[in-house]
Structure formats: structure tokens, C-alpha cells
Short mmCIF file of C-alpha atoms and ligand atoms in Angstrom, two decimals:
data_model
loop_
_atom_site.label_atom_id
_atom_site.label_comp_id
_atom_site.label_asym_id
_atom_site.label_seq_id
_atom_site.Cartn_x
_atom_site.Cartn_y
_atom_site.Cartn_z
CA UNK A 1 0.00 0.00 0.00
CA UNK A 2 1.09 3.86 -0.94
CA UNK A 3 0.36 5.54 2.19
CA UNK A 4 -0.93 8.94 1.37
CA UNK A 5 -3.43 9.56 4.93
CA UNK A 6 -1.18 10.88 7.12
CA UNK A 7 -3.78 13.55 8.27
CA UNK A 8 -5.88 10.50 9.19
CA UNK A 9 -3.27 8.68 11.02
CA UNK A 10 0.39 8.17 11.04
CA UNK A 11 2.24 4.94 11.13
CA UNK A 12 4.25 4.87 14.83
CA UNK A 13 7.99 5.22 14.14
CA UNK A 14 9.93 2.09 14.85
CA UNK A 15 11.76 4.34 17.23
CA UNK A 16 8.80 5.00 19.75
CA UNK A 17 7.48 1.23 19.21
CA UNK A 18 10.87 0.27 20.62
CA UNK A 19 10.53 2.86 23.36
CA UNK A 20 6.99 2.10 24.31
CA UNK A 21 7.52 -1.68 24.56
CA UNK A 22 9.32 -1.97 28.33
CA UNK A 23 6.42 -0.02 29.56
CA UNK A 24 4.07 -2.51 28.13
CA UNK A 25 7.28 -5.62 29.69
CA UNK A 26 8.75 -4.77 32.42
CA UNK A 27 8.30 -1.25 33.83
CA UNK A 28 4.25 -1.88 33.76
CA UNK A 29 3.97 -1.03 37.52
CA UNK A 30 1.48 2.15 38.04
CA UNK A 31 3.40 5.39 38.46
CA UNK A 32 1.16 6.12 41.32
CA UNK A 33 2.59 3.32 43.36
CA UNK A 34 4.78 3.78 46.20
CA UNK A 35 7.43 1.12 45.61
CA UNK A 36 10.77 1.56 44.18
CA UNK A 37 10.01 0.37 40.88
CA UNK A 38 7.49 2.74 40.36
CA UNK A 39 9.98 5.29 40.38
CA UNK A 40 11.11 4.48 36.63
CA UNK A 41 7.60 4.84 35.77
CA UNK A 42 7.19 7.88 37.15
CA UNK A 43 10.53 9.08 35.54
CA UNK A 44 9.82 8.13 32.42
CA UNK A 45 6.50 10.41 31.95
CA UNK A 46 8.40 12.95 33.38
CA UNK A 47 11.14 12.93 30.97
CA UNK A 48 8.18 12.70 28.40
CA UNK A 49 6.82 15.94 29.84
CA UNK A 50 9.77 17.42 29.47
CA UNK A 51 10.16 16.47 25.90
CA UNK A 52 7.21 17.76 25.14
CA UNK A 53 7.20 20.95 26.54
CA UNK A 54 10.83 21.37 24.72
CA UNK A 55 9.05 20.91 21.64
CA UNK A 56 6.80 23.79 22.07
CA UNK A 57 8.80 25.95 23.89
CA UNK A 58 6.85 25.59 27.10
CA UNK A 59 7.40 24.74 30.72
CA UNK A 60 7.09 21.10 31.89
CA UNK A 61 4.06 22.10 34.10
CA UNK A 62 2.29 23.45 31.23
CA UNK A 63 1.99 20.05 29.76
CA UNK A 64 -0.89 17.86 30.59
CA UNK A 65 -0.73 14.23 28.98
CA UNK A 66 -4.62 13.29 28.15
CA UNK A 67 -6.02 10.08 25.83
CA UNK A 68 -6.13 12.55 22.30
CA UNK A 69 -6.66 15.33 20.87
CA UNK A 70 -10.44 15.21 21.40
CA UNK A 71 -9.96 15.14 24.74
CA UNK A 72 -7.35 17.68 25.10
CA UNK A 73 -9.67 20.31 23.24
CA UNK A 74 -12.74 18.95 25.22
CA UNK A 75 -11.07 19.50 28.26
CA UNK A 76 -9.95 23.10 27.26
CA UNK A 77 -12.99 24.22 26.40
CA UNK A 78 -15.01 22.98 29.33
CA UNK A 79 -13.06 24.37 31.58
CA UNK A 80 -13.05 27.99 30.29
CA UNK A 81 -16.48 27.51 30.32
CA UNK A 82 -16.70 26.52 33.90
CA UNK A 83 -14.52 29.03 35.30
CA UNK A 84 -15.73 32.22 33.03
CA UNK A 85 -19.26 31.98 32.97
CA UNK A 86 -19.63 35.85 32.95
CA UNK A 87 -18.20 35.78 29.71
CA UNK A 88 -20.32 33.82 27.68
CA UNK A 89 -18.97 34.08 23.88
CA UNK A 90 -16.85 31.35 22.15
CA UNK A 91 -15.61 32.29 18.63
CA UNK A 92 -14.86 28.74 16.60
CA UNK A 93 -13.18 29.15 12.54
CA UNK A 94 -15.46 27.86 10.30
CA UNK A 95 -13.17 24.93 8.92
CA UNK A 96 -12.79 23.58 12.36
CA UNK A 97 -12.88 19.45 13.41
CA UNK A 98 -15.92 18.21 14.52
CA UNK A 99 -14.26 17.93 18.00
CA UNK A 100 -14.11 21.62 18.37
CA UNK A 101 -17.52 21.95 16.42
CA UNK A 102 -19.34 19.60 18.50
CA UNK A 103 -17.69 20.90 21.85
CA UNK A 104 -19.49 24.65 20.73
CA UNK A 105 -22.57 22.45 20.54
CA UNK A 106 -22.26 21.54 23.73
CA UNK A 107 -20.92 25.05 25.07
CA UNK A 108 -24.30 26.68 23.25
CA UNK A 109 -26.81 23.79 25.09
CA UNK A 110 -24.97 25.08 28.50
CA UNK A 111 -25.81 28.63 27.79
CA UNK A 112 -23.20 29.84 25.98
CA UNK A 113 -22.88 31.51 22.51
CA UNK A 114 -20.94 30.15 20.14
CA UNK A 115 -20.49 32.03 16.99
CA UNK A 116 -18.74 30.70 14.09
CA UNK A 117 -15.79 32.97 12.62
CA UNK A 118 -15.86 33.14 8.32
CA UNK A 119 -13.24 31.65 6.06
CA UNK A 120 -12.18 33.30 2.51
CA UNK A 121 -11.91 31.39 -0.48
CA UNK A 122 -8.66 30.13 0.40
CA UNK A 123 -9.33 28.64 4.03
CA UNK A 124 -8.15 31.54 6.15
CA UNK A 125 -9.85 32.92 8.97
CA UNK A 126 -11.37 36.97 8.42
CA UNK A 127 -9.32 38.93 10.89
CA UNK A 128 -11.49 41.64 9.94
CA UNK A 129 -15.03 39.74 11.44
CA UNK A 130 -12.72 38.09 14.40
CA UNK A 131 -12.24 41.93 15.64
CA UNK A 132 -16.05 43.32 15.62
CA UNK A 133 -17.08 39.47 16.58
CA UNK A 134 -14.43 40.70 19.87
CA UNK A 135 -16.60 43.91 20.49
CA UNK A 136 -18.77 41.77 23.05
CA UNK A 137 -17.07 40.41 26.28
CA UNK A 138 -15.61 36.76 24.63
CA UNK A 139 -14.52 33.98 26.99
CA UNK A 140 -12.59 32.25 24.11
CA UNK A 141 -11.21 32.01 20.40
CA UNK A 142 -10.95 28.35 18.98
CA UNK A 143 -8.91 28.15 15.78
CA UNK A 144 -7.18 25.53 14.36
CA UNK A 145 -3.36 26.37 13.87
CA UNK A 146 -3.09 24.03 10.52
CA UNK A 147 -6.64 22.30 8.88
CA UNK A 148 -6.75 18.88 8.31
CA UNK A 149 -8.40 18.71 4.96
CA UNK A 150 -5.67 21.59 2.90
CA UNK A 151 -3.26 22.06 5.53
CA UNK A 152 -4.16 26.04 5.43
CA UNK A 153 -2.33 27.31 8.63
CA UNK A 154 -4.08 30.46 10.45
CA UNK A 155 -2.42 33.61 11.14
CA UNK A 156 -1.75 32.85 14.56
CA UNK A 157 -0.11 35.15 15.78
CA UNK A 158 -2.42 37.97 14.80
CA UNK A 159 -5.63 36.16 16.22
CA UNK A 160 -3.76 35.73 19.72
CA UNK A 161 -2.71 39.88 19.61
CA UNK A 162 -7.04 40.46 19.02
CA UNK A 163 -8.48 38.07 21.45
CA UNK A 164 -5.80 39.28 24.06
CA UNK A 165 -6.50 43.00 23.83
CA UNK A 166 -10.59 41.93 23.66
CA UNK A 167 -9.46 40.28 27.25
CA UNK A 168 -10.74 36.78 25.65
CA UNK A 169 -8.36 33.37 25.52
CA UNK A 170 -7.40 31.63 22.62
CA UNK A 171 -7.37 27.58 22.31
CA UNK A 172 -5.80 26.36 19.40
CA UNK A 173 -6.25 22.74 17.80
CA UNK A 174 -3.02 22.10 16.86
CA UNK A 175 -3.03 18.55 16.13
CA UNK A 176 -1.80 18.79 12.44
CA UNK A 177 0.18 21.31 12.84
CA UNK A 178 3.26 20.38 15.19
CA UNK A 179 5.63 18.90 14.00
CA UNK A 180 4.96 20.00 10.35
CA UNK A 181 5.64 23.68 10.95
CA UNK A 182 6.94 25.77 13.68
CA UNK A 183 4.71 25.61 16.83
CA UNK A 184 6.21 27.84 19.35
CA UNK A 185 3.69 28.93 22.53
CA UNK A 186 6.97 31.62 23.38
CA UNK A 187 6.29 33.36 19.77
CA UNK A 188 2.89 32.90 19.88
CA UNK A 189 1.43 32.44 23.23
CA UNK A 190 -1.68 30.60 23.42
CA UNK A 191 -3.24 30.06 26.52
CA UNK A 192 -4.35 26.40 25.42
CA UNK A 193 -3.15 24.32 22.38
CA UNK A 194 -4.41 21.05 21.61
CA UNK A 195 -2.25 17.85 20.27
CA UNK A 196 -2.48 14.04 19.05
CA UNK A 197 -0.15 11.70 19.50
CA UNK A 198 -1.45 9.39 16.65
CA UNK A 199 -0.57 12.48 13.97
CA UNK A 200 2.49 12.59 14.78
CA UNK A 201 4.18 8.97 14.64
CA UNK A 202 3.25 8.17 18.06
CA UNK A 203 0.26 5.63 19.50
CA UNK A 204 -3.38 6.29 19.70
CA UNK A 205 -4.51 6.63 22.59
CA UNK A 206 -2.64 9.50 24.10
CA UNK A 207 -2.63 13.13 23.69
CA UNK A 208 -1.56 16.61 25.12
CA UNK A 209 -2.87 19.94 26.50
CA UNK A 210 -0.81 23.00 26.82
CA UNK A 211 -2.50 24.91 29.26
CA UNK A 212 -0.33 28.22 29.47
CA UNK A 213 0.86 28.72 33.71
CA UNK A 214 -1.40 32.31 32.73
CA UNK A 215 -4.34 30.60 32.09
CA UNK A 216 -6.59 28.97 34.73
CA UNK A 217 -7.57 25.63 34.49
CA UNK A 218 -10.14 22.72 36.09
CA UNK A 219 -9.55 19.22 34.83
CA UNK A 220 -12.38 17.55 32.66
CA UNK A 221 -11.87 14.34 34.29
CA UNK A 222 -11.67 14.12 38.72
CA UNK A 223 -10.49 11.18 40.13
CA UNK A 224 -7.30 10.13 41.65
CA UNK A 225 -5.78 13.28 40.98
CA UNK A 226 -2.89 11.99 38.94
CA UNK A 227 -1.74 14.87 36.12
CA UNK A 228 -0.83 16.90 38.88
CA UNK A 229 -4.27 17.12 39.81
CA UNK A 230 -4.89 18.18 35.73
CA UNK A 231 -6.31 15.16 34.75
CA UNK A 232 -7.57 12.12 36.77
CA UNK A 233 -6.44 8.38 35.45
CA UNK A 234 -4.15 6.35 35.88
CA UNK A 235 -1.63 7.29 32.79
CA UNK A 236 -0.89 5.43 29.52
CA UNK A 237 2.53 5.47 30.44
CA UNK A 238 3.62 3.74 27.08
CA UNK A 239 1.91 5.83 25.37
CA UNK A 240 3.40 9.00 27.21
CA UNK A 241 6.92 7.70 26.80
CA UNK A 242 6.10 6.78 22.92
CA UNK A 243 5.07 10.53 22.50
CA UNK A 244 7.86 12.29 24.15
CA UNK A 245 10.17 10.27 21.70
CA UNK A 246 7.96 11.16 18.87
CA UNK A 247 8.39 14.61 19.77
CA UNK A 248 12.18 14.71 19.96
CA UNK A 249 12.20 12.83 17.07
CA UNK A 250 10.15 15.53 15.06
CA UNK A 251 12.03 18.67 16.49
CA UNK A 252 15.08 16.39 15.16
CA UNK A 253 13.93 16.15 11.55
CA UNK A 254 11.44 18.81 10.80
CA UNK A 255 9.17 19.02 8.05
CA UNK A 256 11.20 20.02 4.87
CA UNK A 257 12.18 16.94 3.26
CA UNK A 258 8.17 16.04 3.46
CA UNK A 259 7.38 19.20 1.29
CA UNK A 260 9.30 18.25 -1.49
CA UNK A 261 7.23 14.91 -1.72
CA UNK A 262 4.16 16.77 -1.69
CA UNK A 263 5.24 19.12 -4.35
CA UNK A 264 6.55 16.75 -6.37
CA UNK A 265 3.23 15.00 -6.48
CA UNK A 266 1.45 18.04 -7.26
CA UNK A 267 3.99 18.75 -10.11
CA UNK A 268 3.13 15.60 -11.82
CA UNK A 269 -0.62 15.62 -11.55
CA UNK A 270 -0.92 18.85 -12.81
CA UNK A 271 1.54 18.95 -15.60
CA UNK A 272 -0.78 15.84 -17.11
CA UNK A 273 -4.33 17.03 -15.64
CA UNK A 274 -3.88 20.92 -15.97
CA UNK A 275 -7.64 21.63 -14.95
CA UNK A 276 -6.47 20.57 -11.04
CA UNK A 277 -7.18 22.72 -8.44
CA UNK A 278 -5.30 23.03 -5.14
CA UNK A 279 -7.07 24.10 -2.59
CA UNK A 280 -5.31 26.82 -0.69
CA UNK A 281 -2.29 27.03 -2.41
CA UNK A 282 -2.47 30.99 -2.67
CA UNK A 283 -1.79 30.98 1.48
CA UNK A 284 0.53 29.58 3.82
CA UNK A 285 0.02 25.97 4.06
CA UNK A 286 1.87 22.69 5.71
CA UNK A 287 4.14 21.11 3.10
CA UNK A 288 2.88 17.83 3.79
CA UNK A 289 -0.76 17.92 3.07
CA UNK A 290 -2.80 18.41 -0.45
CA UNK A 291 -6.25 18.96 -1.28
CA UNK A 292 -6.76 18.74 -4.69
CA UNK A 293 -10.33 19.00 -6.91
CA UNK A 294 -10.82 17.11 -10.35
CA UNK A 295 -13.49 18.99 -11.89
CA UNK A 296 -16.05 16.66 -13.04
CA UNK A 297 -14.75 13.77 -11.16
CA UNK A 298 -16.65 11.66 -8.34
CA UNK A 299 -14.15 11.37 -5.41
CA UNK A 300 -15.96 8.56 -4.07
CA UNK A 301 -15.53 6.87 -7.32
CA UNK A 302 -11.93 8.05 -7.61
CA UNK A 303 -11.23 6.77 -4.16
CA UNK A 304 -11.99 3.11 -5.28
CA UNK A 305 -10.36 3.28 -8.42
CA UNK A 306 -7.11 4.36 -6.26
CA UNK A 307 -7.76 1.49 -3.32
CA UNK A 308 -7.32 -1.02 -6.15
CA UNK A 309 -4.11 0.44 -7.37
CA UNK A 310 -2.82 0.37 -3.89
CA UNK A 311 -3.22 3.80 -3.00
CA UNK A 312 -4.75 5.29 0.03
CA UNK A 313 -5.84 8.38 0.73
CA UNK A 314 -9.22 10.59 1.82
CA UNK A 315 -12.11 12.00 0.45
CA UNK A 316 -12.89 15.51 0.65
CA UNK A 317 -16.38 14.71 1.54
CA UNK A 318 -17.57 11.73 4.30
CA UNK A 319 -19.21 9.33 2.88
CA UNK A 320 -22.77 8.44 5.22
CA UNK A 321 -24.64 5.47 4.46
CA UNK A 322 -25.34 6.07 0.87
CA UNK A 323 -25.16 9.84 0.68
CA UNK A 324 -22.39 12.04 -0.45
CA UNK A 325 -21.93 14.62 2.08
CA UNK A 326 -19.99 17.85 1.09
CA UNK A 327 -17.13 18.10 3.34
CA UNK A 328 -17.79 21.40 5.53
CA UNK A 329 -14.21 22.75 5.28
CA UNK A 330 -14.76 23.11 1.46
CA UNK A 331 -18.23 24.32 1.99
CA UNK A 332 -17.27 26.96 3.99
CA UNK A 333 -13.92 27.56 1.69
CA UNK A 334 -17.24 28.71 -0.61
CA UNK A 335 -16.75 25.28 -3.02
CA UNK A 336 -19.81 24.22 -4.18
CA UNK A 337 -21.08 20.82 -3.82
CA UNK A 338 -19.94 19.58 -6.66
CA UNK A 339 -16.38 20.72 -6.40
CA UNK A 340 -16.33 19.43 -2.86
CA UNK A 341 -17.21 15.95 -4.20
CA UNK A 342 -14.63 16.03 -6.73
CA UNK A 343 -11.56 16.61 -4.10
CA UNK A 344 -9.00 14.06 -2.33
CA UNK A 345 -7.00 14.75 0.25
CA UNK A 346 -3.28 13.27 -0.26
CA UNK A 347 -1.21 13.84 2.88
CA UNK A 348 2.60 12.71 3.33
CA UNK A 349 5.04 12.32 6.00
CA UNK A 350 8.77 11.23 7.07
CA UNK A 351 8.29 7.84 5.41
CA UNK A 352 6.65 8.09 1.98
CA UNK A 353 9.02 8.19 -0.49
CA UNK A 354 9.92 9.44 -4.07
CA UNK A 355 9.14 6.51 -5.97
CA UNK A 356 6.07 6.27 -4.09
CA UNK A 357 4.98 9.90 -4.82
CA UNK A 358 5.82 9.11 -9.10
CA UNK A 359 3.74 5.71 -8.50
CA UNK A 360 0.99 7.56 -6.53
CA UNK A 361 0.73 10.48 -8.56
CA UNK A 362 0.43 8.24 -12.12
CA UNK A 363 -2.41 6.12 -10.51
CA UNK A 364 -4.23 9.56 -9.66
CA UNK A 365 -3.94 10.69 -13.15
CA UNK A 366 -5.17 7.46 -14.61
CA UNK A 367 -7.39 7.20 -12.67
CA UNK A 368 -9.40 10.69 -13.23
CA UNK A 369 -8.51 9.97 -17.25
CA UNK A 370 -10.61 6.86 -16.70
CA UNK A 371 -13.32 8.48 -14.62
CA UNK A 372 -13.54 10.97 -17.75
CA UNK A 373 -13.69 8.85 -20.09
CA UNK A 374 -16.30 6.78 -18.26
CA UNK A 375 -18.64 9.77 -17.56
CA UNK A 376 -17.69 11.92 -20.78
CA UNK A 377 -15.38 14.60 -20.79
CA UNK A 378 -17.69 17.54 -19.35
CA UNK A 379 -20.23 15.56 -18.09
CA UNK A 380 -20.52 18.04 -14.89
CA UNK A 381 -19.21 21.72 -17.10
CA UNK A 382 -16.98 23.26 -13.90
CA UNK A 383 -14.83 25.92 -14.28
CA UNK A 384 -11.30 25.11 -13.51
CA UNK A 385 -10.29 27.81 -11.02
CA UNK A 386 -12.14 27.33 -7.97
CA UNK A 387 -11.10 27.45 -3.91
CA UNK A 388 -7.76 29.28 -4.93
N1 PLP B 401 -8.31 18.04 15.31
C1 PLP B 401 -7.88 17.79 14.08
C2 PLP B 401 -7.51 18.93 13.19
C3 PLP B 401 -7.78 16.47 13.62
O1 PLP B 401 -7.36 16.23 12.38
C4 PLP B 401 -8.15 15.42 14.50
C5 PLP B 401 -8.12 14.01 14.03
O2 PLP B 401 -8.49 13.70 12.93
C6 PLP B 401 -8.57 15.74 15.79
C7 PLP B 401 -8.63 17.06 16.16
C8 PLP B 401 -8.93 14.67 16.77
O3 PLP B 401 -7.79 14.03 17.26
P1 PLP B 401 -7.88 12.59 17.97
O4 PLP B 401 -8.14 11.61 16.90
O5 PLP B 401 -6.56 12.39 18.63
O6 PLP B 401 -8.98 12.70 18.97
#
């Protein structure tokens, strides 16, 4: 299989699997415990914490080790919500995940008001609406740092300068973003960021939160108190260990060599299907991620064709039971249904390779020649230019 889903998951690297596995052995005690060996245990998610923090340029304390990125962002948002409920105002981007989406939901059935901040054509937030939305009292901004589906990143910086001198926080979901791009809470300080361990070549099952030593904070889940009293559970110590090697691992290599896969791959499709579109390629985006629409192509059709050449990758659109559904990211990008259900999603990362990205890329373009010539050339008249 050509791996092209990194955005959906990442395989583990070989050298957290190695790391992980005398946690899951030998050194399986709880940390919790008392006894000597429970020292290592202990160690070992400290070092993590360290590791991690490193990464982002924040303080050990400011890292709290959670199950995923769900979570993290769950726990981020509940807990401005508990602790602020004078303010009542959360601002979400309109190309957020549905974990951020559906944790508004939940924020508006509490009481709160969640209003949804517009995109432009190209996937970036409208600084412009993110100030007047600021003119009432605002508990908290929640924008992703990098989007899942094109790999826009947001102007960071800039939205943390608003929603501090409105007096509001700012959360970011950052779980495709580190460790593809510069994530630095020094240069731009956050109050909460969000991250996944399964994005970036670690395990499932284990996650962060940066909660900034500014920021106030009440854990999501109560219990035995373990997280430093941040989040209750008895830790997934493999998991923690697996991510802090993950991290040093991607602060070792960066993100450069990945962007020359992904524009090699772009080169080739479009030099043979011209009509292409990449979405958000006029902005900032991560080098490792490409959405790309096929005018008059089916993606759900093109995503078969692909699975039997051996290549994976995703949909712009979810497929539900039998219904196309336009993926909301593109909708709100201001792509019409029909362009929404003609895009993939190709996403790379520290292991695909060249001859993977020429094999991959001919497949694509065979593919959509097929699809054409299945449906007629023109069978759905698009123009060309759209999302860009
Ligand atoms: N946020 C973004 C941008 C994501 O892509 C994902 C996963 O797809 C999540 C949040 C959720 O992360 P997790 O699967 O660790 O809960």
C-alpha cells in the first residue's frame, strides 16, 4: 500500500514502538505506586513531559498528557467555560474538526454563545469579522493552527494579539500542525493548544494539553488526581513515553524533506491534468498535506479506483450510508457541492518516499482519465479555477 493519509493517522515510528515496549514488559507497575520500581515509571513520563514541553517551547508544568486530541480540546474548552461563565462568547473558525464543532454544541446547550468565525476562499480565517465578533465580552477564540483537509495554517499570531487585547483566551487545535511547521507557545502564546499523539508517529490513545501557567484551568476528568491534579487516570505510560520520543524525534527532523514529496506529487498531476485545483495554495500551508479537486470527477468513485491500485488516501467529503456529504471545510472555503465531491485529500510524511509519490501520482492521473472517459469529458461543465 502507498500511504498517502497521514492527516488521518500516522504509522508509529519504529523508534517509539521500541521505546513504548518496556512499559508494556517490564516497567508496567502504576506510576502512582509507592514502591521503588514505580519510580522508573514515574521518571519516564516525566522525561516525556519534558520532551514535550521542549518541543513547544513551554514549561514542563504546562503540559498535561490526556487520551487525544479530542480530549485535550474537550477538556480546554469545558473548563473555560466553567470558570468564566460571565463571559459567555466562544468564537470557533469555520473549517474547524468536529471535536471543536461539536464541543461549541455543547458550550451553546450550557448557555453559551458560540459564533462561528468566516473563512475566505482560500481557508483563512477573516481577521477583519474576528475583531467586531471581539466587540462583546468573549470567553474564548478556537482556531485551528493548521486544517486537516488543505493544511491552510491560520495567522496565529495575529488572532492571539485580538483576542488578548478583547481580554478573551485563545485555544488552538493544533493537532496537524506540530511537527509539520513551527509551533512555538513563546512566539505565539496561546493560553491552550491542543495535540495528538497518533498524527504525529506516536500511538493512539494518548494526547496533550498546553495549558499556558497564565491561564486557569479545572480538569475535565476528577479522580485520583494523577496529572498533577490536571487530569484524573491512571496514565498510559507507554503511550506518554512513545510521544515524548515522537516529539524529539520531530524537532530532530522537521518538516522540509516532506514538502518536497508533496510538491513533487502536485507537479506531476498537474503537468498531465492541468484543470487541477489546489485548494489553498495561494496561502501559507503545511508542506505535507494536499487537497486537490478534479473537476467533473466523483471522489468517491476516484477513491476506489485508487484502493485497487494500492493507493490510500481521503475524500474531501464523508461518505454516510449512501449519501455524499460535502465536506464542511470546502463548503465553507465557498466550493460548491460539486467541487467538494470532486476533491482528495493526499497527505505525506517522514516515510513516503519518491518513488512512491511518481507511483501515486500516475495512478491519480489514470485514474481521473478513466473516470472521464467513463462519464464523458464535461459531463458536470466546472470551471477550472475554484477554492484558490
Ligand atoms: N483536530 C484535528 C484537526 C484532527 O485532524 C483530529 C483528528 O483527525 C482531531 C482534532 C482529533 O484528534 P484525535 O483523533 O486524537 O482525537
Amino acid at each position: 500500500m502507498i500511504y498517502l493519509d497521514s492527516n488521518a493517522t500516522t504509522q508509529p515510528a519504529p523508534e517509539v514502538v521500541e521505546a513504548m515496549l518496556p512499559f508494556l514488559r517490564e516497567y508496567w507497575v502504576n506510576p502512582s505506586s509507592a514502591y521503588q520500581g514505580a519510580r522508573v515509571v514515574r521518571k519516564a513520563v516525566e522525561t516525556a513531559r519534558e520532551t514535550v514541553a521542549q518541543w513547544l517551547g513551554a514549561e514542563a508544568d504546562e503540559v498535561v498528557f490526556t487520551s487525544c486530541g479530542t480530549e485535550s480540546i474537550n477538556a480546554a474548552h469545558d473548563s473555560v467555560r466553567a470558570l468564566w461563565p460571565e463571559r459567555r462568547r466562544l468564537i470557533v473558525g469555520a473549517t474547524e474538526h468536529a471535536a471543536v464543532l461539536e464541543s461549541g454544541v455543547r458550550w451553546a446547550r450550557q448557555g453559551g454563545e458560540v459564533v462561528v468565525l468566516p473563512v475566505d476562499r482560500n481557508g483563512v480565517v477573516d481577521l477583519g469579522v474576528l475583531k467586531e465578533l471581539l466587540r462583546e465580552p468573549t470567553a474564548l477564540v478556537s482556531v485551528m493552527w493548521a486544517n486537516n483537509e488543505t493544511g491552510v495554517i491560520a495567522p496565529m499570531r495575529e488572532i492571539v494579539d485580538l483576542a488578548h487585547a478583547a481580554g478573551a483566551l485563545v485555544h488552538t487545535d493544533a493537532v496537524q500542525a506540530v511537527g509539520k511547521m513551527e509551533v512555538n507557545v513563546q512566539a505565539v502564546p496561546v493560553d491552550f493548544l491542543s495535540l495528538s499523539g497518533h498524527k504525529v508517529h506516536a500511538a493512539k490513545g494518548v494526547g496533550a494539553l498546553f495549558v499556558s501557567r497564565r491561564a486557569r484551568f479545572q480538569p475535565l476528568l476528577v479522580g485520583g488526581g494523577q496529572e498533577h491534579g490536571q487530569r484524573s487516570g491512571t496514565e498510559n505510560v507507554a503511550g506518554i513515553v512513545g510521544l515524548g520520543v515522537a516529539a524529539q524525534l520531530m524537532r530532530e527532523l522537521g518538516g522540509a524533506a516532506v514538502c518536497e514529496l508533496r510538491d513533487r506529487f502536485e507537479v506531476i498531476v498537474r503537468d498531465r491534468l492541468p484543470d487541477t485545483v489546489v485548494n489553498g495554495e495561494a496561502v501559507a500551508r503545511l508542506g505535507s498535506t494536499s487537497s486537490m479537486t478534479f473537476p467533473g470527477v466523483e471522489a468517491a468513485g476516484m477513491l476506489i479506483l485508487l484502493d485497487k491500485a494500492g493507493v490510500a488516501c481521503a475524500a474531501g467529503s464523508a461518505c454516510h450510508a449512501a449519501a455524499l456529504h460535502p465536506s464542511p471545510v470546502l463548503e465553507a472555503m465557498g466550493l460548491d457541492a460539486a467541487h467538494a465531491g470532486s476533491t482528495l485529500r493526499f497527505s505525506f510524511s517522514r516515510y513516503s518516499t519518491m518513488d512512491e509519490v511518481a507511483l501515486a501520482a500516475n495512478a491519480v492521473v489514470k485514474g481521473v482519465e478513466k473516470m472521464r472517459a467513463l462519464h464523458g469529458e464535461g459531463l458536470v461543465a466546472l470551471p477550472a479555477k475554484v477554492g484558490v
